[in-house]
Coordinates of C-alpha atoms in Angstrom, one line a residue:
H7 CA 8.0 15.1 -42.2
T8 CA 11.6 15.1 -41.3
H9 CA 13.7 16.7 -43.8
T10 CA 14.1 20.2 -44.2
H11 CA 15.1 21.5 -47.5
T12 CA 16.8 24.9 -47.3
Q13 CA 17.9 26.4 -50.3
M14 CA 21.4 28.6 -49.7
G15 CA 22.2 29.9 -53.1
C16 CA 25.8 31.3 -53.1
S17 CA 26.6 32.0 -49.4
C18 CA 29.3 31.4 -47.9
C19 CA 28.0 30.1 -44.6
T20 CA 25.0 28.6 -42.9
C21 CA 23.9 28.5 -39.6
I22 CA 22.4 25.0 -37.8
S23 CA 20.0 24.6 -35.1
E24 CA 21.2 22.8 -32.1
S25 CA 19.7 18.9 -32.2
Q26 CA 19.5 19.2 -36.3
V27 CA 22.2 18.2 -38.6
G28 CA 22.6 20.0 -42.0
I29 CA 23.3 17.5 -45.8
I30 CA 25.9 19.4 -47.7
E31 CA 26.6 18.5 -51.2
K32 CA 29.1 19.9 -53.4
C33 CA 27.7 20.1 -57.3
G34 CA 24.8 18.2 -56.7
K35 CA 26.9 15.5 -55.1
Y36 CA 26.6 14.5 -51.2
D37 CA 29.7 16.0 -49.3
R38 CA 29.6 16.0 -45.4
L39 CA 27.7 16.8 -42.5
A40 CA 27.1 20.0 -40.8
G41 CA 26.5 20.1 -37.3
P42 CA 24.8 22.7 -35.1
G43 CA 26.4 26.4 -35.0
I44 CA 28.1 27.8 -38.3
S45 CA 29.5 26.3 -40.7
Y46 CA 31.8 28.0 -44.1
L47 CA 30.8 26.6 -47.7
M48 CA 32.5 27.3 -50.9
C49 CA 30.5 29.7 -52.6
C50 CA 28.9 28.7 -55.8
A51 CA 29.8 24.6 -55.3
E52 CA 28.3 23.6 -51.5
N53 CA 24.8 24.1 -50.4
V54 CA 22.7 23.1 -47.4
V55 CA 20.2 20.9 -49.4
G56 CA 18.5 19.8 -46.2
E57 CA 18.6 19.0 -42.3
L58 CA 17.3 16.2 -40.1
S59 CA 16.5 16.6 -36.5
L60 CA 18.0 14.3 -34.0
R61 CA 14.7 15.0 -31.4
V62 CA 12.8 11.9 -30.7
E63 CA 9.6 12.6 -32.6
Q64 CA 5.9 11.0 -32.5
V65 CA 3.1 10.2 -34.6
N66 CA -0.1 9.2 -33.9
V67 CA -1.9 6.0 -35.0
E68 CA -5.1 4.6 -35.4
V69 CA -5.4 1.1 -37.0
E70 CA -8.8 -0.6 -37.7
T71 CA -8.9 -4.6 -37.2
R72 CA -10.9 -7.6 -36.2
S73 CA -10.5 -9.5 -33.5
K74 CA -10.7 -13.5 -33.0
D75 CA -14.2 -13.5 -32.1
N76 CA -15.3 -10.5 -35.2
V77 CA -15.3 -7.3 -33.7
F78 CA -14.2 -4.3 -35.4
L79 CA -12.3 -2.4 -33.5
T80 CA -9.5 1.0 -33.9
I81 CA -6.5 0.5 -31.9
K82 CA -5.0 4.5 -31.2
M83 CA -1.6 4.3 -30.4
A84 CA 1.1 6.6 -30.3
V85 CA 4.5 5.7 -32.0
Q86 CA 8.1 7.6 -30.8
Y87 CA 11.0 7.4 -32.9
K88 CA 13.9 9.6 -34.2
V89 CA 16.9 9.4 -36.7
A90 CA 19.4 7.6 -35.6
Q91 CA 23.3 10.0 -34.5
N92 CA 25.2 6.9 -34.4
R93 CA 24.5 2.7 -34.9
S94 CA 24.9 2.3 -31.3
E95 CA 21.4 3.4 -30.7
F96 CA 19.8 0.6 -32.7
P97 CA 18.8 -2.2 -30.6
V98 CA 20.5 -5.1 -32.8
F99 CA 23.9 -2.7 -31.4
S100 CA 23.3 -1.8 -28.1
K101 CA 23.1 -6.0 -27.5
R102 CA 25.9 -7.1 -29.2
N103 CA 29.9 -7.0 -27.6
T104 CA 31.1 -3.2 -27.7
G105 CA 34.7 -5.0 -28.7
R106 CA 34.4 -3.6 -31.9
S107 CA 37.8 -2.3 -33.5
K108 CA 37.9 1.6 -32.5
K109 CA 39.7 1.6 -36.0
M110 CA 36.1 1.1 -37.7
D111 CA 34.3 3.2 -35.6
K112 CA 36.5 6.0 -36.2
E113 CA 35.9 5.6 -40.1
K114 CA 32.2 5.5 -39.4
E115 CA 31.9 8.4 -37.6
V116 CA 32.8 12.6 -38.6
E117 CA 33.2 15.3 -35.9
A118 CA 29.7 17.5 -35.7
F119 CA 30.8 19.4 -33.0
D120 CA 33.9 22.2 -32.5
D121 CA 36.8 20.7 -30.7
D122 CA 36.5 23.2 -28.2
S123 CA 35.2 20.4 -25.6
D124 CA 34.6 23.7 -23.2
N125 CA 31.8 25.4 -24.8
K126 CA 30.1 21.6 -24.9
P127 CA 27.6 20.4 -22.6
S128 CA 28.7 17.4 -19.9
S129 CA 25.4 15.1 -21.8
M130 CA 26.9 16.0 -25.1
V131 CA 30.5 14.2 -24.6
Y132 CA 29.1 10.9 -26.0
T133 CA 26.7 12.2 -28.8
D134 CA 29.1 14.3 -30.1
K135 CA 29.7 12.3 -32.5
I136 CA 27.8 11.1 -36.0
D137 CA 28.0 8.2 -38.2
S138 CA 27.6 9.6 -41.6
D139 CA 26.4 6.7 -43.4
V140 CA 23.4 6.8 -40.9
I141 CA 22.3 9.9 -41.6
Y142 CA 23.3 9.3 -45.0
S143 CA 20.7 6.5 -45.1
A144 CA 17.7 8.4 -43.4
Y145 CA 18.3 11.5 -45.8
Y146 CA 18.7 9.8 -49.3
K147 CA 17.1 6.4 -49.0
L148 CA 13.9 7.0 -47.4
K149 CA 11.7 10.1 -48.2
D150 CA 9.0 9.5 -46.0
P151 CA 9.5 8.0 -42.9
V152 CA 5.8 8.8 -41.1
N153 CA 4.1 7.1 -44.1
Q154 CA 6.4 3.8 -43.7
I155 CA 6.3 3.5 -40.1
L156 CA 2.1 3.6 -40.6
S157 CA 2.2 1.1 -43.3
Y158 CA 4.2 -1.0 -41.3
V159 CA 1.9 -0.4 -38.0
E160 CA -1.4 -1.6 -40.1
E161 CA 0.0 -4.2 -42.1
Y162 CA 1.3 -5.8 -38.6
F163 CA -2.0 -5.2 -36.7
R164 CA -4.5 -6.2 -39.4
F165 CA -2.5 -9.5 -39.6
H166 CA -2.2 -10.0 -36.0
G167 CA -5.1 -8.6 -34.6
M168 CA -7.0 -12.3 -35.5
E169 CA -5.1 -14.3 -32.9
Y170 CA -7.0 -12.4 -30.0
T171 CA -10.5 -11.9 -28.9
L172 CA -11.8 -8.6 -28.0
D173 CA -11.3 -9.4 -24.3
E174 CA -8.2 -10.8 -25.1
M175 CA -6.6 -7.7 -26.9
F176 CA -7.1 -5.4 -23.7
A177 CA -4.8 -8.2 -21.8
A178 CA -2.0 -8.4 -24.2
K179 CA -1.6 -4.6 -25.5
N180 CA 1.8 -4.9 -23.6
E181 CA 2.3 -8.3 -25.8
L182 CA 1.6 -6.7 -29.0
T183 CA 3.5 -3.5 -28.6
H184 CA 6.6 -5.3 -27.9
E185 CA 6.6 -7.4 -31.0
L186 CA 5.6 -4.6 -32.8
L187 CA 8.7 -2.9 -31.8
I188 CA 11.2 -5.2 -32.5
M189 CA 9.7 -5.5 -36.2
L190 CA 9.5 -1.9 -36.6
N191 CA 13.3 -1.5 -35.5
D192 CA 14.2 -4.1 -38.1
K193 CA 12.7 -2.4 -40.6
M194 CA 13.6 0.9 -40.0
N195 CA 17.0 0.8 -38.7
P196 CA 18.9 0.2 -42.3
Y197 CA 16.8 3.6 -43.1
G198 CA 18.8 5.2 -40.0
Y199 CA 15.8 5.5 -37.9
V200 CA 15.2 4.1 -34.6
I201 CA 12.1 3.5 -32.6
K202 CA 12.1 4.5 -29.3
N203 CA 8.5 3.3 -27.8
I204 CA 5.1 2.3 -29.2
L205 CA 1.9 3.6 -26.6
V206 CA -1.5 1.9 -27.0
V207 CA -3.1 4.8 -26.1
D208 CA -7.0 3.1 -26.4
I209 CA -8.6 0.1 -28.4
D210 CA -12.2 1.6 -29.2
P211 CA -14.6 -1.5 -30.4
D212 CA -17.7 -0.4 -32.6
I213 CA -20.1 1.6 -30.7
K214 CA -22.7 -1.3 -30.3
V215 CA -20.4 -3.8 -29.7
K216 CA -19.4 -1.1 -26.8
Q217 CA -22.8 -0.6 -25.8
A218 CA -23.4 -4.5 -25.7
M219 CA -20.6 -4.7 -23.3
N220 CA -21.6 -1.9 -21.1
D221 CA -25.6 -4.0 -21.4
I222 CA -23.3 -6.9 -20.1
I223 CA -21.5 -5.0 -17.3
A224 CA -25.1 -3.4 -16.5
S225 CA -26.8 -6.7 -16.1
E226 CA -24.3 -8.6 -14.4
K227 CA -24.0 -5.4 -11.6
E228 CA -27.8 -5.6 -11.7
K229 CA -28.2 -9.2 -10.8
R230 CA -25.3 -8.9 -8.0
A231 CA -27.6 -5.8 -6.9
Q232 CA -30.6 -8.3 -7.0
Q233 CA -29.0 -11.1 -5.0
S234 CA -27.6 -8.4 -2.5
R235 CA -31.0 -6.8 -1.6
A236 CA -32.4 -10.4 -1.6
E237 CA -30.0 -11.3 0.8
A238 CA -30.2 -7.9 2.8
E239 CA -34.4 -8.9 2.9
K240 CA -34.0 -12.3 4.2
I241 CA -32.0 -11.3 6.7
T242 CA -34.3 -8.7 8.0
K243 CA -37.3 -11.2 7.3
I244 CA -35.3 -13.9 9.9
L245 CA -34.1 -11.0 12.6
S246 CA -37.9 -9.7 12.7
A247 CA -39.1 -13.5 12.6
E248 CA -36.5 -14.1 16.0
A249 CA -37.9 -10.6 17.6
D250 CA -41.3 -11.3 17.2
A251 CA -40.5 -15.1 18.8
R252 CA -38.9 -13.3 21.3
T253 CA -41.9 -10.6 22.0
R254 CA -44.4 -13.5 22.2
E255 CA -42.1 -15.6 24.7
L256 CA -41.2 -12.7 26.7
A257 CA -45.2 -11.7 26.4
G258 CA -46.1 -15.2 27.6
E259 CA -43.7 -14.6 30.6
G260 CA -45.6 -11.9 31.2
I261 CA -49.3 -13.1 31.1
A262 CA -47.6 -16.4 33.3
A263 CA -46.1 -14.2 36.2
A264 CA -49.7 -12.2 36.0
R265 CA -52.0 -14.8 36.3
K266 CA -49.6 -16.3 39.0
A267 CA -49.6 -13.0 40.5
I268 CA -53.3 -13.3 40.0
V269 CA -53.7 -16.7 41.7
S270 CA -51.6 -15.7 44.9
G271 CA -53.6 -12.7 45.2
L272 CA -57.1 -14.6 44.7
Q273 CA -55.6 -17.2 47.5
E274 CA -54.8 -14.6 49.7
S275 CA -58.0 -12.5 49.9
V276 CA -60.0 -16.4 50.3
E277 CA -57.6 -17.0 53.1
N278 CA -58.6 -13.6 54.7
F279 CA -61.9 -13.8 54.3
Q280 CA -62.0 -17.1 55.7
K281 CA -60.4 -15.8 58.6
A282 CA -62.6 -12.9 59.1
I283 CA -65.2 -15.6 58.8
P284 CA -64.6 -18.9 60.1
D285 CA -67.7 -21.2 58.5
S286 CA -67.9 -19.4 55.6
D287 CA -67.6 -22.1 52.2
P288 CA -64.7 -21.5 49.8
C289 CA -66.5 -21.6 46.7
Q290 CA -69.2 -18.6 47.8
I291 CA -65.8 -16.6 48.8
M292 CA -64.7 -17.5 45.5
V293 CA -67.6 -16.2 43.7
T294 CA -67.5 -13.1 45.7
V295 CA -64.1 -12.1 45.2
L296 CA -64.1 -12.8 41.2
M297 CA -67.4 -10.3 41.2
T298 CA -65.6 -8.1 42.8
Q299 CA -63.0 -8.6 40.2
Y300 CA -64.9 -7.9 37.4
L301 CA -67.0 -5.0 38.7
D302 CA -63.5 -3.3 39.6
T303 CA -62.3 -4.4 35.5
I304 CA -65.4 -2.5 34.2
K305 CA -65.4 0.3 36.3
E306 CA -61.6 0.9 35.2
A307 CA -62.2 0.3 31.9
A308 CA -65.2 2.8 31.8
T309 CA -63.0 5.2 33.3
N310 CA -60.5 5.0 30.8
G311 CA -61.1 6.5 27.3
S312 CA -64.9 6.6 25.8
N313 CA -66.0 2.8 25.9
T314 CA -69.2 1.8 26.1
F315 CA -70.4 -1.1 28.1
I316 CA -73.9 -2.9 28.2
M317 CA -74.6 -4.0 31.6
P318 CA -77.4 -6.6 32.9
S319 CA -81.1 -3.7 34.0
S320 CA -82.0 -6.2 37.0
P321 CA -80.0 -7.4 39.9
A322 CA -81.4 -11.1 39.1
Q323 CA -79.4 -11.2 36.0
L324 CA -76.3 -10.4 38.4
S325 CA -76.9 -14.0 40.6
T326 CA -77.3 -15.4 37.1
M327 CA -73.7 -14.5 36.5
E328 CA -72.6 -15.6 40.3
D329 CA -74.2 -18.7 39.7
Q330 CA -72.2 -19.2 36.4
L331 CA -69.0 -18.4 38.3
R332 CA -70.5 -20.8 41.2
M333 CA -70.7 -23.3 38.8
A334 CA -67.5 -23.5 36.6
I335 CA -65.8 -23.6 40.2
L336 CA -67.5 -26.6 41.2
T337 CA -67.1 -28.5 37.7
T338 CA -63.1 -27.4 38.0
D339 CA -63.3 -29.3 41.4
K340 CA -65.1 -32.1 40.4
G341 CA -62.7 -32.5 37.5
K342 CA -59.6 -32.3 39.7
K343 CA -61.2 -34.9 42.1
K344 CA -62.2 -37.1 39.9
D345 CA -58.6 -37.1 38.8
Q346 CA -57.2 -37.7 41.9

């Protein structure tokens, strides 16, 4: 409440604080304004009945409304307002051409400060004149400005809130506050009050709606996370398959090179054997070389680790193995000649 009533009784002077305006009545009737500092009164006839603050004040408002999609929500706002010093503070007057008659302004304005300009701050040069009609309206025409502002705000949002869905309400905060600011100034300016700003602090849906919105957002995030994990797993499997294929390719090249080396070695061994024994049978030489490699392989395997081998118990069985190798070589020879 911006009205401060101070009964001064029969005192002959009073002091008004900075950024305050005193209301002086004479014999119960409004007489004049008292600016900051000391003011002299006519004893027994005049007294200061109240003061108005010229500072910007703030009132916090919470309005419950329903959105277009039937969601109940609470809008928390901060409304900043003040008592106007003169009509130039009203938005409708600030937009008009200021070329009005100075004589009319002088009739509407009264001096609220001493004539000693040396004692006035430089920032108060323009605001040292207060419109007595504006202050009169602010004090005598409206008893409870805060509740009046709250009523207008509640009425506005209960009517206009249903024009927006919940998501649109968050996006249209600036639009709503701009319209409300214009409407409040239209309503409150005739009473001497100017609305400086309206801030939407929070839009708070019902707890169940908020939980549902969080669940929707969480499910969307989880869906994207699963897609990302699946994509990563897909890439991992593709890279693993490509690596396995490349490994097999290199292994095959290694086996082919090893077999080529083995064949070259066998060929060289046979040629050396034939040079040492010119009349020897090439097939018999091959069988001998293969048997030698077979026995060398078993020996090497037996020396590395704990491996167990079951070997033939008689030399005759070794001869059988030689016969099998010989038959394999002869069969391969016959197949080659038949193809030719």
